[in-house]
Tab-separated table of C-alpha atoms and ligand atoms in Angstrom:
chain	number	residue	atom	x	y	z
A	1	UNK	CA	0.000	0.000	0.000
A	2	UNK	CA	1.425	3.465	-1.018
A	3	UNK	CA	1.874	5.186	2.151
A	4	UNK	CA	0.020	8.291	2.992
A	5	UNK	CA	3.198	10.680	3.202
A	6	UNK	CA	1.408	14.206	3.808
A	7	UNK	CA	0.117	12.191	7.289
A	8	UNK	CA	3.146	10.894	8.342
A	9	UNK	CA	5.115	14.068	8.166
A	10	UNK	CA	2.127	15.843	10.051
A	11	UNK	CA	3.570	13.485	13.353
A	12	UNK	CA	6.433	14.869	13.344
A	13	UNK	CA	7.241	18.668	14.842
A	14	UNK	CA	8.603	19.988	11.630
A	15	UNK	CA	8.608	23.739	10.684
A	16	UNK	CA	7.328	24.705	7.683
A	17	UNK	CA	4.267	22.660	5.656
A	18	UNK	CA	4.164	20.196	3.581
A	19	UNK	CA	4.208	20.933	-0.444
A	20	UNK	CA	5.110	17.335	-1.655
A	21	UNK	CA	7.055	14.314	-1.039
A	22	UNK	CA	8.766	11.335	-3.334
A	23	UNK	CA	10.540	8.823	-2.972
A	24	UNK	CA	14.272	9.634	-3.115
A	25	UNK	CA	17.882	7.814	-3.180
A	26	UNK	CA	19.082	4.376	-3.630
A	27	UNK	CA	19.367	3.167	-0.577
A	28	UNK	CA	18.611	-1.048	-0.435
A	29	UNK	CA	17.290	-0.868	3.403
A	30	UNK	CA	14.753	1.788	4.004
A	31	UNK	CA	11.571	3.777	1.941
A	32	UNK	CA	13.161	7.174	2.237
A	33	UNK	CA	11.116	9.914	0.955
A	34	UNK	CA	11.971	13.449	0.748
A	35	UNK	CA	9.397	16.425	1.525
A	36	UNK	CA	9.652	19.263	0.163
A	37	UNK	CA	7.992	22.425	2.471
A	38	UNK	CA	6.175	25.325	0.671
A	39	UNK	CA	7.642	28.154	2.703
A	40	UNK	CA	11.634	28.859	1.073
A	41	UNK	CA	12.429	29.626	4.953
A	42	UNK	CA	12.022	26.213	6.115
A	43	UNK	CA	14.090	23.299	5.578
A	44	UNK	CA	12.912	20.263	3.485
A	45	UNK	CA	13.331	16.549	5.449
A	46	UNK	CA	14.005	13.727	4.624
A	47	UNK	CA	11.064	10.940	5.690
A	48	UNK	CA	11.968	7.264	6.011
A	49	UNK	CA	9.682	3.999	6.735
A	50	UNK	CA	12.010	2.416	8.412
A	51	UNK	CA	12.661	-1.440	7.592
A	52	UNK	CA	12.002	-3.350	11.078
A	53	UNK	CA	12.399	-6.907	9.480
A	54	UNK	CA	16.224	-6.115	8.942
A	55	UNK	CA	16.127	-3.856	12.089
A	56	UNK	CA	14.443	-5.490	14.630
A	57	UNK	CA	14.157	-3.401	17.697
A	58	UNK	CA	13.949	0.225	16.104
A	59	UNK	CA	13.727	2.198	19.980
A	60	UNK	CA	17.315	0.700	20.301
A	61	UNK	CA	18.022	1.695	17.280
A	62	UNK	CA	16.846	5.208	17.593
A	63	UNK	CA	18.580	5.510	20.775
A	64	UNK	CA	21.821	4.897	19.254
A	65	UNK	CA	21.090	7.370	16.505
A	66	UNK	CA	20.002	9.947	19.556
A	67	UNK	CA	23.411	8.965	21.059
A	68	UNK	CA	25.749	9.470	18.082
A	69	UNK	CA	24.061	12.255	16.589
A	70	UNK	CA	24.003	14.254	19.765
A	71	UNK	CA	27.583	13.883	20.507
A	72	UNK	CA	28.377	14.205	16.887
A	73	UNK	CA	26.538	17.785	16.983
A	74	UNK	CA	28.352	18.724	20.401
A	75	UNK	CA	31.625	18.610	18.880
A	76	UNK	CA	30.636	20.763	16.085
A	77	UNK	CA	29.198	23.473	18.255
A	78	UNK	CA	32.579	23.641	19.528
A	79	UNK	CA	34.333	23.520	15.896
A	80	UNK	CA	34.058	27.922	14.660
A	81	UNK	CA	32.389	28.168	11.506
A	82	UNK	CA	30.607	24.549	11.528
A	83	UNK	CA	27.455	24.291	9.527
A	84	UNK	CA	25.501	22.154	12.606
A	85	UNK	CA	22.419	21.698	9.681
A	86	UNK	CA	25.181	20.647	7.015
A	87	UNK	CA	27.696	19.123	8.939
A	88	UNK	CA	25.644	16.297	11.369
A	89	UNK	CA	21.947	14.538	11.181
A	90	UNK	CA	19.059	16.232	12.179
A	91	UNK	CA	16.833	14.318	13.272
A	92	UNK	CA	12.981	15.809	14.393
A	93	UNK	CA	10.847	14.749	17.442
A	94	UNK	CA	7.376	13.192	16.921
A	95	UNK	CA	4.513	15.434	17.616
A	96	UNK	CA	3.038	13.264	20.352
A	97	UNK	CA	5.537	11.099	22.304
A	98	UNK	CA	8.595	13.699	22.020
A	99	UNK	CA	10.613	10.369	20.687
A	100	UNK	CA	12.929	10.569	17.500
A	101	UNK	CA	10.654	7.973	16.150
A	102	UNK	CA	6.787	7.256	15.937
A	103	UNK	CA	4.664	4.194	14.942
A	104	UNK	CA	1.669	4.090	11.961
A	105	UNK	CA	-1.780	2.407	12.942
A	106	UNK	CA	-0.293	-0.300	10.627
A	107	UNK	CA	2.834	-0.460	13.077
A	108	UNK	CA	4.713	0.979	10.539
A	109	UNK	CA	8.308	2.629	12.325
A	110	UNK	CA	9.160	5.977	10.531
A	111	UNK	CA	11.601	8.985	11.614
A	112	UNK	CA	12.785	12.219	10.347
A	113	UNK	CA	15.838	14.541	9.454
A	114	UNK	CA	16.379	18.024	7.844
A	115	UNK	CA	17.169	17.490	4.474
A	116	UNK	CA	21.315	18.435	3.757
A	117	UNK	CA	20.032	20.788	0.810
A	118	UNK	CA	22.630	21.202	-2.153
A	119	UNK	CA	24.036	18.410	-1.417
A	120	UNK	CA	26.331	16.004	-3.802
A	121	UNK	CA	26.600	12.047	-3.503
A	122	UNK	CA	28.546	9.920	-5.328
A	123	UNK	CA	28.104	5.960	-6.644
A	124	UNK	CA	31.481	5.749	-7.942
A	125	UNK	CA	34.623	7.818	-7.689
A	126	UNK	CA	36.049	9.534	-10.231
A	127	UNK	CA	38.430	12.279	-9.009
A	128	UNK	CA	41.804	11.479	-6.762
A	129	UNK	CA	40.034	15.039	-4.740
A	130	UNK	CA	36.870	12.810	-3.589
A	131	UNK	CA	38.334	9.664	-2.782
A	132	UNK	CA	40.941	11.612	-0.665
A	133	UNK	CA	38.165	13.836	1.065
A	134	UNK	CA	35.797	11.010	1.672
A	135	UNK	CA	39.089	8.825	3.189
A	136	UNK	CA	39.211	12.167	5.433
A	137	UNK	CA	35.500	12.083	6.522
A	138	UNK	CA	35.655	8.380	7.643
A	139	UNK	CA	38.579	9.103	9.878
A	140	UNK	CA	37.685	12.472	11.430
A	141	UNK	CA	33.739	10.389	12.092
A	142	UNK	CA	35.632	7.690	13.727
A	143	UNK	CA	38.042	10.014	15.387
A	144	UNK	CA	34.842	11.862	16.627
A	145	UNK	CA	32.916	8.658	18.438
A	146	UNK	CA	36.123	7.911	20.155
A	147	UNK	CA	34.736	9.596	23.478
A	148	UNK	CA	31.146	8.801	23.055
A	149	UNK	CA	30.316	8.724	26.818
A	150	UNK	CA	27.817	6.270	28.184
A	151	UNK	CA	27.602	2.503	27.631
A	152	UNK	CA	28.279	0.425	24.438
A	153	UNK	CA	26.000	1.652	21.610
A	154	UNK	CA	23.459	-1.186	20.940
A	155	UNK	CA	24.444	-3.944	18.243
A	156	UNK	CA	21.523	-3.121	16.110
A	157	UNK	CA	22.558	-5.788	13.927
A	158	UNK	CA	24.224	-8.436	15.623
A	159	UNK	CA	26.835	-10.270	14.379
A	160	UNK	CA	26.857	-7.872	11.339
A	161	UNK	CA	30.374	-8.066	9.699
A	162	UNK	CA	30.997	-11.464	11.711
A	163	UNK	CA	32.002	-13.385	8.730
A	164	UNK	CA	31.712	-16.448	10.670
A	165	UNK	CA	28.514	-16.405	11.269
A	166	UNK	CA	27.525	-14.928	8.101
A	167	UNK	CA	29.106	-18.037	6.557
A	168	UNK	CA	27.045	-20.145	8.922
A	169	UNK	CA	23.804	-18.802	7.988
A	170	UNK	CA	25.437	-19.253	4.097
A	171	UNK	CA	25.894	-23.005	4.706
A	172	UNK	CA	22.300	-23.103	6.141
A	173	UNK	CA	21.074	-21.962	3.587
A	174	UNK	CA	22.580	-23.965	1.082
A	175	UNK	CA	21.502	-27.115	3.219
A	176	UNK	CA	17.800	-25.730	3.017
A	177	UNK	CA	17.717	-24.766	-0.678
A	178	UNK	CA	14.354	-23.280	-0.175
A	179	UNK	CA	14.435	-21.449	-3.586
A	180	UNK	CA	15.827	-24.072	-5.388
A	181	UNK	CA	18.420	-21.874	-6.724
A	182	UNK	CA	21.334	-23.990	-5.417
A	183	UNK	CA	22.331	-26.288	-8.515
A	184	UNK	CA	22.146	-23.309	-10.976
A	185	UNK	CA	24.769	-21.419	-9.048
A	186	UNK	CA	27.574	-24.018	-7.727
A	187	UNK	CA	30.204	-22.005	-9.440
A	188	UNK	CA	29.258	-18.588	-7.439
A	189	UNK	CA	29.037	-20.798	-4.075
A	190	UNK	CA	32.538	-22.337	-5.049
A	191	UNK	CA	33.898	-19.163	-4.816
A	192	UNK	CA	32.668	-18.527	-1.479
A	193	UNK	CA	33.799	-21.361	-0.244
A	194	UNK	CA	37.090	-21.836	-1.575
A	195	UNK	CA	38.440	-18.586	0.576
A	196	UNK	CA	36.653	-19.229	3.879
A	197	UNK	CA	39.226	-19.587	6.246
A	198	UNK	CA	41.512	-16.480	4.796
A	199	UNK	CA	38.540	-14.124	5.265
A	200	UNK	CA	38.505	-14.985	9.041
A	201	UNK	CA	42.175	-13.437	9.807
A	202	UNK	CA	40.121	-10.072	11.465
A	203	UNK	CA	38.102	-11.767	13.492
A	204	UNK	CA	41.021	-14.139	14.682
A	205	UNK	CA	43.148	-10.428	15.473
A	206	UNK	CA	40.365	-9.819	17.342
A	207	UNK	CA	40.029	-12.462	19.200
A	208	UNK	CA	44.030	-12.496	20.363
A	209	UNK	CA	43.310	-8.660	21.314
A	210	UNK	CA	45.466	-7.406	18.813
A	211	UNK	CA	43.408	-5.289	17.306
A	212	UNK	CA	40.582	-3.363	19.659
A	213	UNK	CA	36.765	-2.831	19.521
A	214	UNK	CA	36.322	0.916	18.099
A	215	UNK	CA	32.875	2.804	17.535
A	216	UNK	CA	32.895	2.671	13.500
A	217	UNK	CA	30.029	3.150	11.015
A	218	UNK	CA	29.963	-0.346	9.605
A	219	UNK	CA	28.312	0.870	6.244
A	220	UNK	CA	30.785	3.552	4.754
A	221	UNK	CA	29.533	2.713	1.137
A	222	UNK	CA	30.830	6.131	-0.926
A	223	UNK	CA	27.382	7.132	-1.030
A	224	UNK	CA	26.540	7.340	2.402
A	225	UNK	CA	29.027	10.355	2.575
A	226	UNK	CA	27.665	13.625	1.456
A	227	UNK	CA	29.247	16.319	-0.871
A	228	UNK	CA	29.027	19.663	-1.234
A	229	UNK	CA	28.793	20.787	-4.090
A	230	UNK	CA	32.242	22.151	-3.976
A	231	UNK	CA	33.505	18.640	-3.136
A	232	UNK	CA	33.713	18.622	0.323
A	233	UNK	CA	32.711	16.195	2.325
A	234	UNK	CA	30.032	17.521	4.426
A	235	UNK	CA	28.831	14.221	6.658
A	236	UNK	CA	28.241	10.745	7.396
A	237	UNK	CA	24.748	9.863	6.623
A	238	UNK	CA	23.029	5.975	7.422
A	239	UNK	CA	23.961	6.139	10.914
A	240	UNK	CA	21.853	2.889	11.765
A	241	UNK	CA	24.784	0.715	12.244
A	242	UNK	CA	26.993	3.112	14.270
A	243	UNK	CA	28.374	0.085	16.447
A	244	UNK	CA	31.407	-1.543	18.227
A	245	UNK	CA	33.369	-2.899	15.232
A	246	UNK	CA	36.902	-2.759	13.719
A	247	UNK	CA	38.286	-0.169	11.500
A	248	UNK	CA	38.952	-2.581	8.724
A	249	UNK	CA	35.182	-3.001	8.632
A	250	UNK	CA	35.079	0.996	7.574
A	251	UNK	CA	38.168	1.292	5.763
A	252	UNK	CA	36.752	-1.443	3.517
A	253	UNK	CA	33.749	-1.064	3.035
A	254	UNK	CA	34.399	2.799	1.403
A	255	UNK	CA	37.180	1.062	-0.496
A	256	UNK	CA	35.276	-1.617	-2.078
A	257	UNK	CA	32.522	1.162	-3.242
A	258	UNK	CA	34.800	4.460	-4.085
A	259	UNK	CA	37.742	2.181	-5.804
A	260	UNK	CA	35.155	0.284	-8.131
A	261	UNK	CA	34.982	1.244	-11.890
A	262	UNK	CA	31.818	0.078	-12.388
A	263	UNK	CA	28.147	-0.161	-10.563
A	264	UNK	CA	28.160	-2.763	-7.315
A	265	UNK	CA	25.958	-4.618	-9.119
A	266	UNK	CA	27.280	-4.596	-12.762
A	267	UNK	CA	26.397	-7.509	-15.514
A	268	UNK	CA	29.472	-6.524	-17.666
A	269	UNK	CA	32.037	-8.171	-15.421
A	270	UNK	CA	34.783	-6.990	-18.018
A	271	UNK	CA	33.965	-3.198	-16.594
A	272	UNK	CA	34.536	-4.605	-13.139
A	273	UNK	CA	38.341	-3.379	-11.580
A	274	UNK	CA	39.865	-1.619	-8.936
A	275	UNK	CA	41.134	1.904	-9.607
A	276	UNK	CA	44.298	1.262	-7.077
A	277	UNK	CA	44.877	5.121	-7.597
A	278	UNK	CA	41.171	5.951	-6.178
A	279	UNK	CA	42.471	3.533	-3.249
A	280	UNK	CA	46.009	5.065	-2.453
A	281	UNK	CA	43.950	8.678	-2.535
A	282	UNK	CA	41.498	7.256	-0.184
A	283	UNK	CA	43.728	5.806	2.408
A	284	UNK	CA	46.088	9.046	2.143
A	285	UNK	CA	42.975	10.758	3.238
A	286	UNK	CA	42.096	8.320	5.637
A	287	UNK	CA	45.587	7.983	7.627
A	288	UNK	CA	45.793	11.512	7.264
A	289	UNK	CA	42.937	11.741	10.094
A	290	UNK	CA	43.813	8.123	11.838
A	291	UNK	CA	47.733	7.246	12.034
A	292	UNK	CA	48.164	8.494	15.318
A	293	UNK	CA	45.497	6.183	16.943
A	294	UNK	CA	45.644	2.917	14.879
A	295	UNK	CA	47.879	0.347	16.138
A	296	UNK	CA	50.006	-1.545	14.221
A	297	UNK	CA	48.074	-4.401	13.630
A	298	UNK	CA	44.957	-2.523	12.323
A	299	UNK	CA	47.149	-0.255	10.070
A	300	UNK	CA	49.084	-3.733	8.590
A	301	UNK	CA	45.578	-5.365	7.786
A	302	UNK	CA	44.265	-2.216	6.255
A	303	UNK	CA	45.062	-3.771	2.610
A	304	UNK	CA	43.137	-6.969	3.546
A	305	UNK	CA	40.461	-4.984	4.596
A	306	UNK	CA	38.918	-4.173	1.099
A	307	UNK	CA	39.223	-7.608	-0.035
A	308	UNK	CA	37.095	-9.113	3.329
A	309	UNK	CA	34.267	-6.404	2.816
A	310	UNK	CA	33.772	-7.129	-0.857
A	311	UNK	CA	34.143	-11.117	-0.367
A	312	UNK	CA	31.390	-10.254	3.055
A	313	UNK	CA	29.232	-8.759	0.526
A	314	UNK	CA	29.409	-10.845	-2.231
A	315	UNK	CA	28.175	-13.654	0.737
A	316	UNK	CA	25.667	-11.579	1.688
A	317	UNK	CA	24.173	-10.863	-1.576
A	318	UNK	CA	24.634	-14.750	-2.793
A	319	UNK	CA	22.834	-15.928	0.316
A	320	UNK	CA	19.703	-13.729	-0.428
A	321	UNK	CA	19.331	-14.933	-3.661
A	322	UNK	CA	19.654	-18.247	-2.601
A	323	UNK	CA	17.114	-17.842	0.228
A	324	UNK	CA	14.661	-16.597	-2.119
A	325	UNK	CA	15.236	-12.294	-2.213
A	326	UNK	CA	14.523	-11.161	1.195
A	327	UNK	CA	16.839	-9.147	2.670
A	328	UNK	CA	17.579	-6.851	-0.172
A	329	UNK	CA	15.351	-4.586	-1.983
A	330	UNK	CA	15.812	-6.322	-5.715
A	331	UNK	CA	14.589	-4.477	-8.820
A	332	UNK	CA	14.805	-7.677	-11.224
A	333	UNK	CA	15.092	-11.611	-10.375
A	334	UNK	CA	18.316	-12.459	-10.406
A	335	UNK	CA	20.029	-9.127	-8.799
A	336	UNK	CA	21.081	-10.599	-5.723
A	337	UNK	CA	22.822	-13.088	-8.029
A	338	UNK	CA	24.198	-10.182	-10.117
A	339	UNK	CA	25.270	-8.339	-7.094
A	340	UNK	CA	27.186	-11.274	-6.127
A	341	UNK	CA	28.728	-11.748	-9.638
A	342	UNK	CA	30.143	-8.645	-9.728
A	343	UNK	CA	31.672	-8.338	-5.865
A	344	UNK	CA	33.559	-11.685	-6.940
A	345	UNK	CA	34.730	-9.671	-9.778
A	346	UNK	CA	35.790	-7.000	-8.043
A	347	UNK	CA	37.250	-8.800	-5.323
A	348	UNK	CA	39.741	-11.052	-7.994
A	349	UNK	CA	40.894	-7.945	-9.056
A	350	UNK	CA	41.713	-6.551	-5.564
A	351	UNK	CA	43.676	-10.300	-5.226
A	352	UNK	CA	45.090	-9.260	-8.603
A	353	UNK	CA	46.816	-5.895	-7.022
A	354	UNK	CA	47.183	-7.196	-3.944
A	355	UNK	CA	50.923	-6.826	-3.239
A	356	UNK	CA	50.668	-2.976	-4.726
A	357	UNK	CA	48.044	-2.297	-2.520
A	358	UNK	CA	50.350	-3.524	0.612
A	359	UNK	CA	53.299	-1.368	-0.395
A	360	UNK	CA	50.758	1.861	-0.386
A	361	UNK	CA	49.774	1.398	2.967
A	362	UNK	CA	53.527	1.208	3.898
A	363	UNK	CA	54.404	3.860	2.122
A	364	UNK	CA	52.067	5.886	3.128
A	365	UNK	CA	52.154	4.855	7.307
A	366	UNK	CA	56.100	5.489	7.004
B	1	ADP	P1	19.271	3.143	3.385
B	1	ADP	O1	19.691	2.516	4.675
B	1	ADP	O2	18.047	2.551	2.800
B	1	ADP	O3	20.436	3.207	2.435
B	1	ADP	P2	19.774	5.961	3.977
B	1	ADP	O4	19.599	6.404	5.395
B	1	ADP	O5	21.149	5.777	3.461
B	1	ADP	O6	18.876	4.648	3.766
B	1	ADP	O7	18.997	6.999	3.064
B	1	ADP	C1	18.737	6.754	1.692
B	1	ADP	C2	19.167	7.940	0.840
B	1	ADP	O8	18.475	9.125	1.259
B	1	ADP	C3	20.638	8.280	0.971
B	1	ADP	O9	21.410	7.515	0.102
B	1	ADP	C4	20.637	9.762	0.609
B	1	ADP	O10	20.600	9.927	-0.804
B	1	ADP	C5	19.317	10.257	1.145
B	1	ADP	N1	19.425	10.895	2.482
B	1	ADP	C6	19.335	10.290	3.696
B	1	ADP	N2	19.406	11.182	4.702
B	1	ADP	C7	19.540	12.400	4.117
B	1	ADP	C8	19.631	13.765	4.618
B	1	ADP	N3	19.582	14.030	5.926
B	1	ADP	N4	19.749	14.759	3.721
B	1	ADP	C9	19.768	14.510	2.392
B	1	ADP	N5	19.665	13.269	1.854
B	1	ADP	C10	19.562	12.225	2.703
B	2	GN1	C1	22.911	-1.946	2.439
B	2	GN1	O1	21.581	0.757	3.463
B	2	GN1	P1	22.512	0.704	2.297
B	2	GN1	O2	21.862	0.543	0.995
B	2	GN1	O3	23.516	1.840	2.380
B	2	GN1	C2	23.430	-2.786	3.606
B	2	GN1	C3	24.952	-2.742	3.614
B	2	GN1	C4	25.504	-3.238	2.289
B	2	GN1	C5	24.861	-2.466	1.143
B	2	GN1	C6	25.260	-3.065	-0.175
B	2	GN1	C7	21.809	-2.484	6.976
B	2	GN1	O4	23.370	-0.620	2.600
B	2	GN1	O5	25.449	-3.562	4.650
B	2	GN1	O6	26.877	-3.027	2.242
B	2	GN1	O7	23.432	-2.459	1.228
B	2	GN1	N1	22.902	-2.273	4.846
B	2	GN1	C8	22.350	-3.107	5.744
B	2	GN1	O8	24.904	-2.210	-1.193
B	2	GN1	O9	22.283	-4.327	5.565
B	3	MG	MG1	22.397	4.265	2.461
């Protein structure tokens, strides 16, 4: 059922009133919707159902997003010339329980936030300027949740970059084959399997407490970081996974998006490569803002880190499909198997410049 936007935004204590709303932006989780406001004054928002099968307890959620955004918007009050609007979330209070969030009468979860006007985002990177700026913006977020006061933030997905278990549920649902998709696509599973135990060197660092539990973002895909439209990265946006995790998690997820040549999800595999230039600008950027806290274990598995988020990704999207499509939001049967295609692509090339992309993170960490 199409939702009935005009009402929704009425719940919320929003200046200005509504002119129109429409769906906007890629994103695979949410329905995000932006309103537009008839007065010039007033800011437009952004409006987003929020998707409670993949998030399952949304106050926790919320609370986190309270958490970070507060603290985020605390340090920029103290930052001269920061653009609080611009520069961190908004997010608005609903009209009758004062809460960041409020439920439909079909127990429907949505929330607000000003809309960042004029903003730019990017699907792919194609300037050394960007990649460097966004590498910049990752570090100086992470850098910024170092003190978040309080107890751990919620795990509002658990186990969420825990390749082991994400290879468990894989196996399950293999052994279930409740699509019946598994014979078709034995060579994509192959592939999966055949690297297993590599991708688990993170979580074994972990374990041995060599590497430590930081507050990170856990979905840094290049277009969750907003431009201006000067080319300066303004802020982190899709805060919902704001978490304990490890850097690597960060550092390669923006890698894996910003360094590709071609769409996540591209059919024409040949397109498929990693611009190692778009990754040396990016980590520049990045150690420019983190060098002095990372230890040397996290900045020696920085390289690896690109390669585990696209091979996490491409298990991710391969499960799905093979679970019958319901995670994802999927605009044609078969994407999820696309998707997965086209990580595996992108991650042989990655293995391909692997040594290269070793010697730039030494370089650079000298
Ligand atoms: P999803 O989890 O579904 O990806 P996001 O929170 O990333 O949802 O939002 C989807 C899209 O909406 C983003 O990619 C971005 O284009 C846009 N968006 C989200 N928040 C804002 C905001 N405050 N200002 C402007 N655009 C936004
Ligand atoms: C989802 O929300 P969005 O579209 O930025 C997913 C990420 C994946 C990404 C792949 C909560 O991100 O983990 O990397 O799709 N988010 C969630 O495109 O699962
Ligand atoms: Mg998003």
């Amino acid at each position: 059922m199409v939702p009935d936007i005009r009402k929704q935004f009425s719940c919320f204590l929003a200046e200005g009133t509504f002119l129109s709303g429409e769906s906007f932006g890629p994103g695979h989780i949410h329905d995000t919707y932006r309103i537009i406001t008839a007065e010039k004054e007033c800011d437009d928002y952004i409006l987003q159902r929020l998707n409670n099968k993949v998030f399952k307890d949304i106050p926790k959620l919320q609370e986190n997003m309270e958490r970070v955004t507060t603290h985020l918007r605390n340090k920029l009050i103290a930052i001269e010339g920061s653009d609080i609007k611009r520069e961190c979330l908004t997010l608005i209070p609903s009209r009758s329980s004062g809460h960041s969030w409020h439920t439909d009468d079909e127990g429907n979860f949505w929330r607000m936030f000003i809309f960042i006007s004029d903003h730019r985002s990017y699907e792919q990177v194609d300037t050394l300027d960007k990649a460097f700026e966004g590498g910049k913006a990752i570090g100086r977020f992470q850098a910024m949740l170092a003190d978040l006061p309080g107890n751990p933030l919620h795990e509002t997905i658990p186990d969420f970059h825990d390749i082991r278990k994400r290879l468990d549920t894989f196996h399950r649902v293999i052994e279930k084959d409740k699509a019946g998709r598994v014979a078709e696509a034995q060579k994509e599973i192959d592939e999966i399997i055949r690297r297993e135990e590599e991708m688990k060197i993170i979580l074994r660092l972990g374990d041995e407490g060599k590497i430590p539990l930081r507050i990170t973002h856990n979905d840094t895909k290049f277009n969750n970081i907003l431009f201006d439209i000067n080319d300066r990265a303004l802020c982190l946006i899709d805060l919902d996974t704001v978490m304990p995790g490890y850097v690597h998690y960060d550092f390669g997820d923006a890698v894996r998006t910003a360094s590709n040549r071609a769409a996540e999800d591209c059919a024409d595999l040949s397109q498929v490569s990693m611009d190692i230039s778009i990754y040396e600008a990016y980590a520049r950027g990045y150690l420019a803002e983190t060098a002095g806290t990372l230890n040397e274990a996290e900045k020696e598995y920085l390289p690896f880190a690109p390669k585990l988020l696209t091979y996490i990704m491409a298990t991710r999207f391969l499960t799905d499909y093979l679970d019958g499509d319901t995670y994802y939001k999927i605009k044609y049967p078969g994407h999820n198997l696309q998707r997965n295609k086209s990580q595996i692509a992108l991650l042989k090339s990655m293995e391909a410049q692997y040594d290269r992309m070793i010697e730039i993170i030494n370089s650079i960490s000298k």
